[in-house]
């Protein structure tokens, strides 16, 4: 399919056309021409006042395969990702069985072939995500795993994390840390603070996250290894990582889009749709996260897309599962945070790929087309008709949002 995007504002710091208004001609998946005014026999997309950037890339999402296809399968998950402007995703290994050997990696790689969305399965750090013995990390790396994480299970054993960092260093792989000390977090469901007191619920203190970040920063410094922290959520976490970067430790981190716009006050109605982990924090934490994005402490924004069947969320708050779907609302939430759109491209498209060691697409003549067209001013309602996920566990379902993806293109395929 040939495509002509007319009068779009190009946002791509790696392109000579960055911040310029131009036409983009795509022929057989290749950007063949970028100029002020192009005439061609191609499908015409009017894009005046709209933006084109490299396709977004998500460093933290869950798709049900393997074993949890009733929550989300590869088709529905990548459809939702494409609808949200994502042309690449890194899959968390939170499946049954977990992605802890090359067999699971190879299955997912083959399952995702010929998809608009490039899929990168992440392997586990520990066998069966049990936190006891290292998984087959090198075998998984050879089969296509770019990084290793136990997903939503923190590695409690400091010795195991140290060995994982040293081992991954040998073949230049990356270790993700989900920072939570479970001995401190316990079985609490919400952030510890005024709201948890009002709700009469035991809270998860910020210390549970910050203590684990401090530990793993020490381990990364000791082993001279690189480490990535997934979904940080507190002001002190931002400070710890900012200071580590100043010291020269090879550390990166990301934040979930919903943590930029929601606080624990959303829980006052006991609505389980707002139950996420890390839990929603305070206004001060949200401000610190946004400032961390602005000054470069926080490198990326993720969706933490976590689909669930209705029976896992439409229950009492205490027993409901953690997580919300996030692919299709990520852009709107990131814009709602007030961050400039140019910065969002770094956090949603450029930095995530650089962190994972994946080639960054460039909007330039002769390059393969991997891009998203979006309108920062367009208002739309997220509802059952346009929801592409199998799941509906989003607190934004039925809400009007500002910032809409109009078109996603990659691998000679288009979604609009």
mmCIF file of C-alpha atoms in Angstrom:
data_model
loop_
_atom_site.group_PDB
_atom_site.id
_atom_site.type_symbol
_atom_site.label_atom_id
_atom_site.label_comp_id
_atom_site.label_asym_id
_atom_site.label_seq_id
_atom_site.Cartn_x
_atom_site.Cartn_y
_atom_site.Cartn_z
ATOM 1 C CA UNK A 1 0.000 0.000 0.000
ATOM 2 C CA UNK A 2 1.287 3.444 -0.975
ATOM 3 C CA UNK A 3 0.505 6.268 1.414
ATOM 4 C CA UNK A 4 0.862 10.048 1.199
ATOM 5 C CA UNK A 5 0.706 11.966 4.466
ATOM 6 C CA UNK A 6 0.119 15.649 3.702
ATOM 7 C CA UNK A 7 1.354 18.648 5.695
ATOM 8 C CA UNK A 8 2.306 16.835 8.901
ATOM 9 C CA UNK A 9 4.602 18.287 11.545
ATOM 10 C CA UNK A 10 7.478 15.835 11.861
ATOM 11 C CA UNK A 11 8.746 15.156 15.388
ATOM 12 C CA UNK A 12 11.883 13.041 15.244
ATOM 13 C CA UNK A 13 15.136 14.271 16.802
ATOM 14 C CA UNK A 14 17.053 11.835 14.598
ATOM 15 C CA UNK A 15 15.635 13.254 11.365
ATOM 16 C CA UNK A 16 16.812 16.197 9.300
ATOM 17 C CA UNK A 17 13.128 17.149 9.054
ATOM 18 C CA UNK A 18 12.590 17.429 12.816
ATOM 19 C CA UNK A 19 9.919 20.047 13.655
ATOM 20 C CA UNK A 20 9.308 20.768 9.976
ATOM 21 C CA UNK A 21 5.961 20.631 8.167
ATOM 22 C CA UNK A 22 6.193 18.349 5.134
ATOM 23 C CA UNK A 23 4.541 15.675 3.018
ATOM 24 C CA UNK A 24 5.695 12.084 3.492
ATOM 25 C CA UNK A 25 5.371 9.528 0.700
ATOM 26 C CA UNK A 26 5.478 5.840 1.646
ATOM 27 C CA UNK A 27 5.790 3.259 -1.130
ATOM 28 C CA UNK A 28 5.926 -0.474 -0.397
ATOM 29 C CA UNK A 29 6.827 0.206 3.209
ATOM 30 C CA UNK A 30 9.650 2.604 2.380
ATOM 31 C CA UNK A 31 9.738 6.365 2.882
ATOM 32 C CA UNK A 32 10.649 7.387 -0.654
ATOM 33 C CA UNK A 33 10.228 11.136 -0.447
ATOM 34 C CA UNK A 34 9.793 13.934 2.096
ATOM 35 C CA UNK A 35 9.119 17.367 0.672
ATOM 36 C CA UNK A 36 6.980 20.485 1.010
ATOM 37 C CA UNK A 37 4.455 19.437 -1.634
ATOM 38 C CA UNK A 38 4.220 15.946 -3.142
ATOM 39 C CA UNK A 39 1.775 14.657 -5.736
ATOM 40 C CA UNK A 40 1.559 10.870 -6.086
ATOM 41 C CA UNK A 41 -0.781 7.980 -6.802
ATOM 42 C CA UNK A 42 -1.287 6.944 -3.187
ATOM 43 C CA UNK A 43 -3.872 6.915 -0.430
ATOM 44 C CA UNK A 44 -4.080 10.491 0.822
ATOM 45 C CA UNK A 45 -4.003 11.330 4.528
ATOM 46 C CA UNK A 46 -4.596 14.999 5.387
ATOM 47 C CA UNK A 47 -2.436 15.796 8.400
ATOM 48 C CA UNK A 48 -2.330 19.574 8.714
ATOM 49 C CA UNK A 49 -1.958 20.548 12.363
ATOM 50 C CA UNK A 50 -1.113 16.966 13.313
ATOM 51 C CA UNK A 51 2.154 15.259 14.235
ATOM 52 C CA UNK A 52 4.139 12.363 12.786
ATOM 53 C CA UNK A 53 6.793 10.662 14.892
ATOM 54 C CA UNK A 54 8.530 7.286 15.053
ATOM 55 C CA UNK A 55 6.114 4.633 16.318
ATOM 56 C CA UNK A 56 5.847 4.396 20.085
ATOM 57 C CA UNK A 57 7.581 1.577 22.002
ATOM 58 C CA UNK A 58 6.342 0.106 25.293
ATOM 59 C CA UNK A 59 8.871 -1.312 27.761
ATOM 60 C CA UNK A 60 6.279 -2.805 30.114
ATOM 61 C CA UNK A 61 3.119 -4.560 29.006
ATOM 62 C CA UNK A 62 1.308 -7.847 29.497
ATOM 63 C CA UNK A 63 -0.327 -9.973 26.815
ATOM 64 C CA UNK A 64 -1.862 -13.226 28.001
ATOM 65 C CA UNK A 65 0.033 -15.642 25.795
ATOM 66 C CA UNK A 66 1.237 -18.066 27.092
ATOM 67 C CA UNK A 67 -1.610 -19.562 29.109
ATOM 68 C CA UNK A 68 -3.706 -16.476 29.877
ATOM 69 C CA UNK A 69 -5.308 -15.918 26.493
ATOM 70 C CA UNK A 70 -8.719 -15.259 28.065
ATOM 71 C CA UNK A 71 -7.244 -11.994 29.364
ATOM 72 C CA UNK A 72 -5.510 -11.064 26.099
ATOM 73 C CA UNK A 73 -4.083 -12.921 23.135
ATOM 74 C CA UNK A 74 -1.414 -11.845 20.672
ATOM 75 C CA UNK A 75 -3.958 -10.573 18.149
ATOM 76 C CA UNK A 76 -6.053 -8.490 20.541
ATOM 77 C CA UNK A 77 -3.017 -7.241 22.446
ATOM 78 C CA UNK A 78 -1.117 -6.056 19.386
ATOM 79 C CA UNK A 79 -4.320 -4.560 17.946
ATOM 80 C CA UNK A 80 -4.733 -2.493 21.116
ATOM 81 C CA UNK A 81 -1.052 -1.545 20.952
ATOM 82 C CA UNK A 82 -1.359 -0.400 17.328
ATOM 83 C CA UNK A 83 -4.496 1.571 18.192
ATOM 84 C CA UNK A 84 -2.437 3.382 20.820
ATOM 85 C CA UNK A 85 0.362 4.219 18.372
ATOM 86 C CA UNK A 86 2.774 1.487 19.488
ATOM 87 C CA UNK A 87 4.814 -0.252 16.793
ATOM 88 C CA UNK A 88 6.977 -2.125 19.293
ATOM 89 C CA UNK A 89 6.387 -3.734 22.690
ATOM 90 C CA UNK A 90 8.432 -5.575 25.294
ATOM 91 C CA UNK A 91 6.344 -8.344 26.851
ATOM 92 C CA UNK A 92 6.585 -9.054 30.542
ATOM 93 C CA UNK A 93 6.994 -12.763 31.407
ATOM 94 C CA UNK A 94 3.977 -12.828 33.764
ATOM 95 C CA UNK A 95 2.383 -15.822 32.061
ATOM 96 C CA UNK A 96 1.567 -19.455 32.815
ATOM 97 C CA UNK A 97 4.087 -20.945 32.246
ATOM 98 C CA UNK A 98 6.368 -17.937 32.706
ATOM 99 C CA UNK A 99 8.804 -17.069 29.920
ATOM 100 C CA UNK A 100 11.750 -18.773 31.605
ATOM 101 C CA UNK A 101 13.361 -20.806 28.823
ATOM 102 C CA UNK A 102 14.172 -20.501 25.135
ATOM 103 C CA UNK A 103 11.079 -22.553 24.262
ATOM 104 C CA UNK A 104 8.748 -19.790 25.444
ATOM 105 C CA UNK A 105 10.872 -17.053 23.846
ATOM 106 C CA UNK A 106 10.894 -18.835 20.490
ATOM 107 C CA UNK A 107 7.155 -19.503 20.651
ATOM 108 C CA UNK A 108 6.372 -15.834 21.239
ATOM 109 C CA UNK A 109 8.825 -14.640 18.577
ATOM 110 C CA UNK A 110 7.271 -16.972 16.009
ATOM 111 C CA UNK A 111 3.743 -16.171 17.153
ATOM 112 C CA UNK A 112 4.350 -12.467 16.572
ATOM 113 C CA UNK A 113 5.839 -12.773 13.072
ATOM 114 C CA UNK A 114 4.313 -10.681 10.277
ATOM 115 C CA UNK A 115 2.640 -8.372 12.771
ATOM 116 C CA UNK A 116 2.387 -4.609 12.488
ATOM 117 C CA UNK A 117 3.726 -4.446 16.043
ATOM 118 C CA UNK A 118 7.269 -5.673 16.682
ATOM 119 C CA UNK A 119 7.172 -7.939 19.747
ATOM 120 C CA UNK A 120 10.143 -8.492 22.052
ATOM 121 C CA UNK A 121 9.529 -11.068 24.804
ATOM 122 C CA UNK A 122 11.472 -10.524 28.014
ATOM 123 C CA UNK A 123 12.855 -13.558 29.784
ATOM 124 C CA UNK A 124 12.703 -14.215 33.507
ATOM 125 C CA UNK A 125 15.604 -13.680 35.851
ATOM 126 C CA UNK A 126 14.753 -16.711 37.946
ATOM 127 C CA UNK A 127 13.459 -20.165 37.046
ATOM 128 C CA UNK A 128 9.644 -20.158 37.216
ATOM 129 C CA UNK A 129 9.875 -16.624 38.677
ATOM 130 C CA UNK A 130 10.425 -18.282 42.043
ATOM 131 C CA UNK A 131 13.387 -16.093 43.006
ATOM 132 C CA UNK A 132 15.629 -19.049 43.838
ATOM 133 C CA UNK A 133 17.774 -20.082 40.856
ATOM 134 C CA UNK A 134 18.795 -18.230 37.715
ATOM 135 C CA UNK A 135 16.765 -19.019 34.613
ATOM 136 C CA UNK A 136 18.340 -20.018 31.287
ATOM 137 C CA UNK A 137 19.235 -16.413 30.567
ATOM 138 C CA UNK A 138 21.890 -16.938 27.902
ATOM 139 C CA UNK A 139 19.805 -19.494 25.982
ATOM 140 C CA UNK A 140 16.887 -17.067 26.038
ATOM 141 C CA UNK A 141 19.168 -14.264 24.877
ATOM 142 C CA UNK A 142 20.297 -16.337 21.892
ATOM 143 C CA UNK A 143 16.645 -16.994 21.061
ATOM 144 C CA UNK A 144 15.737 -13.309 21.081
ATOM 145 C CA UNK A 145 15.283 -12.067 24.666
ATOM 146 C CA UNK A 146 16.654 -8.532 24.938
ATOM 147 C CA UNK A 147 16.344 -8.177 28.703
ATOM 148 C CA UNK A 148 15.432 -10.106 31.838
ATOM 149 C CA UNK A 149 12.942 -9.483 34.610
ATOM 150 C CA UNK A 150 10.728 -11.425 36.961
ATOM 151 C CA UNK A 151 7.944 -9.091 35.859
ATOM 152 C CA UNK A 152 5.649 -8.075 38.696
ATOM 153 C CA UNK A 153 7.580 -10.204 41.178
ATOM 154 C CA UNK A 154 10.552 -8.441 42.773
ATOM 155 C CA UNK A 155 13.806 -10.357 43.228
ATOM 156 C CA UNK A 156 14.002 -10.486 47.014
ATOM 157 C CA UNK A 157 17.308 -12.376 47.179
ATOM 158 C CA UNK A 158 20.138 -9.838 46.862
ATOM 159 C CA UNK A 159 22.611 -12.593 46.005
ATOM 160 C CA UNK A 160 20.440 -13.778 43.133
ATOM 161 C CA UNK A 161 20.148 -10.238 41.773
ATOM 162 C CA UNK A 162 23.914 -9.783 42.028
ATOM 163 C CA UNK A 163 24.498 -13.007 40.066
ATOM 164 C CA UNK A 164 21.930 -11.979 37.466
ATOM 165 C CA UNK A 165 23.647 -8.624 36.929
ATOM 166 C CA UNK A 166 27.060 -10.245 36.589
ATOM 167 C CA UNK A 167 25.800 -12.972 34.285
ATOM 168 C CA UNK A 168 23.876 -10.615 32.003
ATOM 169 C CA UNK A 169 26.914 -8.367 31.803
ATOM 170 C CA UNK A 170 28.809 -11.175 30.059
ATOM 171 C CA UNK A 171 26.612 -10.932 26.949
ATOM 172 C CA UNK A 172 25.599 -7.268 27.276
ATOM 173 C CA UNK A 173 21.994 -7.944 28.266
ATOM 174 C CA UNK A 174 19.877 -5.751 30.500
ATOM 175 C CA UNK A 175 18.290 -6.610 33.844
ATOM 176 C CA UNK A 176 14.992 -4.995 34.835
ATOM 177 C CA UNK A 177 14.244 -4.507 38.506
ATOM 178 C CA UNK A 178 10.693 -4.259 39.789
ATOM 179 C CA UNK A 179 11.464 -2.356 43.008
ATOM 180 C CA UNK A 180 9.438 -3.602 45.932
ATOM 181 C CA UNK A 181 10.538 -5.093 49.217
ATOM 182 C CA UNK A 182 7.744 -7.557 49.844
ATOM 183 C CA UNK A 183 8.627 -7.899 53.522
ATOM 184 C CA UNK A 184 7.739 -4.225 53.957
ATOM 185 C CA UNK A 185 4.907 -4.026 51.411
ATOM 186 C CA UNK A 186 3.245 -7.117 52.833
ATOM 187 C CA UNK A 187 -0.269 -7.773 51.577
ATOM 188 C CA UNK A 188 -1.337 -4.125 51.553
ATOM 189 C CA UNK A 189 -3.292 -2.845 48.564
ATOM 190 C CA UNK A 190 -2.899 0.957 48.542
ATOM 191 C CA UNK A 191 -0.341 3.670 49.237
ATOM 192 C CA UNK A 192 0.382 4.294 52.904
ATOM 193 C CA UNK A 193 -0.777 7.789 53.845
ATOM 194 C CA UNK A 194 -3.777 9.937 54.617
ATOM 195 C CA UNK A 195 -5.977 8.191 52.058
ATOM 196 C CA UNK A 196 -5.205 4.694 53.353
ATOM 197 C CA UNK A 197 -6.083 5.930 56.853
ATOM 198 C CA UNK A 198 -9.383 7.372 55.611
ATOM 199 C CA UNK A 199 -10.140 4.115 53.829
ATOM 200 C CA UNK A 200 -9.241 2.068 56.883
ATOM 201 C CA UNK A 201 -6.812 -0.016 54.859
ATOM 202 C CA UNK A 202 -3.232 -1.053 55.521
ATOM 203 C CA UNK A 203 -0.901 0.820 53.173
ATOM 204 C CA UNK A 204 2.250 0.080 51.179
ATOM 205 C CA UNK A 205 4.870 2.586 52.352
ATOM 206 C CA UNK A 206 7.072 4.363 49.829
ATOM 207 C CA UNK A 207 9.989 2.779 51.676
ATOM 208 C CA UNK A 208 9.146 -0.610 50.156
ATOM 209 C CA UNK A 209 10.045 0.748 46.721
ATOM 210 C CA UNK A 210 12.873 3.018 47.741
ATOM 211 C CA UNK A 211 14.719 0.419 49.800
ATOM 212 C CA UNK A 212 14.809 -1.971 46.844
ATOM 213 C CA UNK A 213 16.012 0.787 44.513
ATOM 214 C CA UNK A 214 18.807 1.642 46.947
ATOM 215 C CA UNK A 215 19.791 -2.029 47.199
ATOM 216 C CA UNK A 216 19.888 -2.624 43.460
ATOM 217 C CA UNK A 217 21.772 0.613 42.811
ATOM 218 C CA UNK A 218 24.442 -0.599 45.223
ATOM 219 C CA UNK A 219 24.535 -3.955 43.421
ATOM 220 C CA UNK A 220 24.798 -2.312 40.000
ATOM 221 C CA UNK A 221 27.620 -0.085 41.234
ATOM 222 C CA UNK A 222 29.437 -3.015 42.851
ATOM 223 C CA UNK A 223 29.158 -5.247 39.761
ATOM 224 C CA UNK A 224 29.712 -2.348 37.321
ATOM 225 C CA UNK A 225 26.522 -3.423 35.563
ATOM 226 C CA UNK A 226 23.633 -1.622 33.934
ATOM 227 C CA UNK A 227 20.163 -1.838 35.437
ATOM 228 C CA UNK A 228 16.678 -0.611 34.574
ATOM 229 C CA UNK A 229 13.984 0.147 37.150
ATOM 230 C CA UNK A 230 10.456 -0.512 35.976
ATOM 231 C CA UNK A 231 7.482 1.666 37.028
ATOM 232 C CA UNK A 232 8.960 3.831 39.749
ATOM 233 C CA UNK A 233 6.337 5.827 41.617
ATOM 234 C CA UNK A 234 7.719 7.913 44.498
ATOM 235 C CA UNK A 235 9.537 11.219 44.880
ATOM 236 C CA UNK A 236 12.373 9.622 46.830
ATOM 237 C CA UNK A 237 12.837 7.009 44.094
ATOM 238 C CA UNK A 238 13.381 9.831 41.609
ATOM 239 C CA UNK A 239 15.984 11.394 43.926
ATOM 240 C CA UNK A 240 17.844 8.114 44.374
ATOM 241 C CA UNK A 241 18.078 7.485 40.641
ATOM 242 C CA UNK A 242 18.997 11.114 39.903
ATOM 243 C CA UNK A 243 21.895 10.877 42.341
ATOM 244 C CA UNK A 244 22.976 7.500 40.918
ATOM 245 C CA UNK A 245 23.126 8.969 37.431
ATOM 246 C CA UNK A 246 25.275 11.815 38.727
ATOM 247 C CA UNK A 247 27.664 9.211 40.160
ATOM 248 C CA UNK A 248 27.948 7.522 36.769
ATOM 249 C CA UNK A 249 26.010 4.344 37.551
ATOM 250 C CA UNK A 250 24.479 2.862 34.397
ATOM 251 C CA UNK A 251 20.853 3.165 35.432
ATOM 252 C CA UNK A 252 17.650 3.879 33.523
ATOM 253 C CA UNK A 253 14.045 3.861 34.652
ATOM 254 C CA UNK A 254 10.471 4.285 33.499
ATOM 255 C CA UNK A 255 7.124 5.415 34.876
ATOM 256 C CA UNK A 256 3.608 4.223 34.057
ATOM 257 C CA UNK A 257 1.437 6.797 32.277
ATOM 258 C CA UNK A 258 -1.337 6.516 34.863
ATOM 259 C CA UNK A 259 1.063 7.468 37.669
ATOM 260 C CA UNK A 260 1.492 10.859 35.992
ATOM 261 C CA UNK A 261 -2.169 11.871 36.275
ATOM 262 C CA UNK A 262 -3.770 9.875 39.092
ATOM 263 C CA UNK A 263 -3.246 10.060 42.856
ATOM 264 C CA UNK A 264 -4.454 7.864 45.689
ATOM 265 C CA UNK A 265 -7.429 10.215 46.072
ATOM 266 C CA UNK A 266 -8.973 8.295 43.160
ATOM 267 C CA UNK A 267 -9.429 5.376 45.576
ATOM 268 C CA UNK A 268 -11.881 7.180 47.854
ATOM 269 C CA UNK A 269 -14.769 5.486 46.056
ATOM 270 C CA UNK A 270 -13.223 2.002 46.491
ATOM 271 C CA UNK A 271 -13.286 1.604 42.691
ATOM 272 C CA UNK A 272 -11.145 -1.453 41.884
ATOM 273 C CA UNK A 273 -10.418 -0.075 38.405
ATOM 274 C CA UNK A 274 -7.912 2.235 40.103
ATOM 275 C CA UNK A 275 -6.160 -0.616 41.885
ATOM 276 C CA UNK A 276 -2.651 -0.812 40.450
ATOM 277 C CA UNK A 277 0.808 -1.762 41.627
ATOM 278 C CA UNK A 278 2.880 0.207 42.410
ATOM 279 C CA UNK A 279 -0.115 1.871 44.048
ATOM 280 C CA UNK A 280 -1.281 5.341 43.141
ATOM 281 C CA UNK A 281 0.732 7.765 45.256
ATOM 282 C CA UNK A 282 0.354 11.416 46.360
ATOM 283 C CA UNK A 283 0.301 14.752 44.525
ATOM 284 C CA UNK A 284 3.887 15.397 45.632
ATOM 285 C CA UNK A 285 4.966 12.092 44.129
ATOM 286 C CA UNK A 286 3.209 12.899 40.837
ATOM 287 C CA UNK A 287 4.962 16.281 40.683
ATOM 288 C CA UNK A 288 8.331 14.635 41.323
ATOM 289 C CA UNK A 289 7.720 12.074 38.579
ATOM 290 C CA UNK A 290 6.867 14.784 36.055
ATOM 291 C CA UNK A 291 9.949 16.793 37.049
ATOM 292 C CA UNK A 292 12.009 13.615 36.720
ATOM 293 C CA UNK A 293 10.832 13.221 33.154
ATOM 294 C CA UNK A 294 11.655 16.834 32.395
ATOM 295 C CA UNK A 295 15.229 16.713 33.732
ATOM 296 C CA UNK A 296 16.049 13.322 32.224
ATOM 297 C CA UNK A 297 16.102 11.295 35.448
ATOM 298 C CA UNK A 298 13.185 9.200 34.186
ATOM 299 C CA UNK A 299 13.932 7.891 30.714
ATOM 300 C CA UNK A 300 10.661 6.423 29.475
ATOM 301 C CA UNK A 301 6.889 6.296 29.865
ATOM 302 C CA UNK A 302 5.236 2.851 29.774
ATOM 303 C CA UNK A 303 1.652 1.619 29.671
ATOM 304 C CA UNK A 304 1.937 -1.250 32.165
ATOM 305 C CA UNK A 305 -0.950 -2.714 30.134
ATOM 306 C CA UNK A 306 -2.427 -5.417 32.389
ATOM 307 C CA UNK A 307 -5.695 -6.897 31.091
ATOM 308 C CA UNK A 308 -8.042 -8.938 33.287
ATOM 309 C CA UNK A 309 -11.312 -10.750 32.834
ATOM 310 C CA UNK A 310 -14.238 -8.894 34.380
ATOM 311 C CA UNK A 311 -14.548 -11.319 37.303
ATOM 312 C CA UNK A 312 -11.078 -10.329 38.519
ATOM 313 C CA UNK A 313 -11.920 -6.628 38.773
ATOM 314 C CA UNK A 314 -15.668 -6.387 39.339
ATOM 315 C CA UNK A 315 -15.303 -7.549 42.947
ATOM 316 C CA UNK A 316 -14.554 -6.025 46.333
ATOM 317 C CA UNK A 317 -11.478 -3.788 46.297
ATOM 318 C CA UNK A 318 -9.522 -5.993 48.701
ATOM 319 C CA UNK A 319 -9.720 -9.098 46.507
ATOM 320 C CA UNK A 320 -9.569 -7.433 43.067
ATOM 321 C CA UNK A 321 -6.452 -7.959 40.957
ATOM 322 C CA UNK A 322 -3.944 -5.165 40.381
ATOM 323 C CA UNK A 323 -3.689 -3.550 36.969
ATOM 324 C CA UNK A 324 -5.389 -1.627 34.184
ATOM 325 C CA UNK A 325 -5.250 -1.710 30.401
ATOM 326 C CA UNK A 326 -3.101 1.091 29.055
ATOM 327 C CA UNK A 327 -2.206 0.891 25.366
ATOM 328 C CA UNK A 328 -4.957 3.096 23.980
ATOM 329 C CA UNK A 329 -4.911 5.735 26.720
ATOM 330 C CA UNK A 330 -1.134 6.212 27.063
ATOM 331 C CA UNK A 331 -0.815 9.180 24.706
ATOM 332 C CA UNK A 332 -3.787 11.031 26.192
ATOM 333 C CA UNK A 333 -2.537 10.510 29.761
ATOM 334 C CA UNK A 334 0.997 11.576 28.869
ATOM 335 C CA UNK A 335 -0.383 14.753 27.289
ATOM 336 C CA UNK A 336 -2.625 15.377 30.315
ATOM 337 C CA UNK A 337 0.489 15.501 32.491
ATOM 338 C CA UNK A 338 1.401 18.773 30.775
ATOM 339 C CA UNK A 339 4.691 17.563 29.307
ATOM 340 C CA UNK A 340 5.633 19.118 25.935
ATOM 341 C CA UNK A 341 4.917 16.887 22.969
ATOM 342 C CA UNK A 342 8.555 16.970 21.794
ATOM 343 C CA UNK A 343 9.653 15.499 25.137
ATOM 344 C CA UNK A 344 6.979 12.817 24.949
ATOM 345 C CA UNK A 345 8.472 11.512 21.697
ATOM 346 C CA UNK A 346 11.760 10.907 23.505
ATOM 347 C CA UNK A 347 9.973 9.128 26.361
ATOM 348 C CA UNK A 348 7.517 7.088 24.252
ATOM 349 C CA UNK A 349 9.456 6.307 21.073
ATOM 350 C CA UNK A 350 13.204 7.008 21.195
ATOM 351 C CA UNK A 351 14.519 6.238 24.693
ATOM 352 C CA UNK A 352 12.612 2.946 25.182
ATOM 353 C CA UNK A 353 14.272 1.467 22.103
ATOM 354 C CA UNK A 354 17.697 2.758 23.101
ATOM 355 C CA UNK A 355 17.283 1.233 26.567
ATOM 356 C CA UNK A 356 16.388 -2.172 25.117
ATOM 357 C CA UNK A 357 19.038 -2.002 22.387
ATOM 358 C CA UNK A 358 16.532 -1.974 19.529
ATOM 359 C CA UNK A 359 17.074 0.015 16.329
ATOM 360 C CA UNK A 360 15.374 3.406 16.493
ATOM 361 C CA UNK A 361 13.319 4.195 13.361
ATOM 362 C CA UNK A 362 14.033 7.467 11.598
ATOM 363 C CA UNK A 363 11.673 9.524 9.470
ATOM 364 C CA UNK A 364 13.962 10.036 6.505
ATOM 365 C CA UNK A 365 14.055 9.205 2.819
ATOM 366 C CA UNK A 366 15.180 5.643 2.168
ATOM 367 C CA UNK A 367 14.167 4.412 5.631
ATOM 368 C CA UNK A 368 11.550 1.785 6.405
ATOM 369 C CA UNK A 369 8.344 3.488 7.494
ATOM 370 C CA UNK A 370 7.731 2.960 11.210
ATOM 371 C CA UNK A 371 5.612 5.850 12.409
ATOM 372 C CA UNK A 372 2.510 7.153 14.138
ATOM 373 C CA UNK A 373 0.262 10.079 13.180
ATOM 374 C CA UNK A 374 -1.540 11.748 16.092
ATOM 375 C CA UNK A 375 -3.543 14.840 16.968
ATOM 376 C CA UNK A 376 -2.817 16.399 20.360
ATOM 377 C CA UNK A 377 -6.042 18.447 20.274
ATOM 378 C CA UNK A 378 -8.523 15.792 19.142
ATOM 379 C CA UNK A 379 -11.063 14.750 21.768
ATOM 380 C CA UNK A 380 -12.513 11.252 21.821
ATOM 381 C CA UNK A 381 -14.317 8.856 24.101
ATOM 382 C CA UNK A 382 -12.683 5.590 25.084
ATOM 383 C CA UNK A 383 -15.521 3.063 24.984
ATOM 384 C CA UNK A 384 -16.515 -0.478 24.136
ATOM 385 C CA UNK A 385 -16.738 0.282 20.423
ATOM 386 C CA UNK A 386 -13.175 1.479 19.965
ATOM 387 C CA UNK A 387 -11.555 -0.647 22.692
ATOM 388 C CA UNK A 388 -9.312 -3.188 20.950
ATOM 389 C CA UNK A 389 -8.367 -5.179 24.022
ATOM 390 C CA UNK A 390 -10.286 -8.232 25.169
ATOM 391 C CA UNK A 391 -10.456 -6.608 28.589
ATOM 392 C CA UNK A 392 -12.279 -3.523 29.832
ATOM 393 C CA UNK A 393 -10.460 -2.944 33.131
ATOM 394 C CA UNK A 394 -9.664 0.720 32.601
ATOM 395 C CA UNK A 395 -10.873 3.566 34.824
ATOM 396 C CA UNK A 396 -10.895 5.716 31.683
ATOM 397 C CA UNK A 397 -13.545 3.613 29.931
ATOM 398 C CA UNK A 398 -16.433 5.937 29.047
ATOM 399 C CA UNK A 399 -14.346 9.067 29.651
ATOM 400 C CA UNK A 400 -13.563 11.828 27.157
ATOM 401 C CA UNK A 401 -9.834 12.033 26.483
ATOM 402 C CA UNK A 402 -7.706 14.575 24.615
ATOM 403 C CA UNK A 403 -4.960 13.370 22.294
ATOM 404 C CA UNK A 404 -5.778 10.784 19.656
ATOM 405 C CA UNK A 405 -3.769 8.385 17.522
ATOM 406 C CA UNK A 406 -5.002 8.622 13.932
ATOM 407 C CA UNK A 407 -2.742 6.180 12.115
ATOM 408 C CA UNK A 408 -0.026 3.656 12.926
ATOM 409 C CA UNK A 409 2.265 2.235 10.221
ATOM 410 C CA UNK A 410 4.976 -0.442 10.376
ATOM 411 C CA UNK A 411 6.069 -3.541 8.463
ATOM 412 C CA UNK A 412 4.054 -2.419 5.406
ATOM 413 C CA UNK A 413 0.875 -2.552 7.480
ATOM 414 C CA UNK A 414 -1.431 0.263 8.477
ATOM 415 C CA UNK A 415 -3.807 0.682 11.399
ATOM 416 C CA UNK A 416 -6.272 3.558 11.469
#
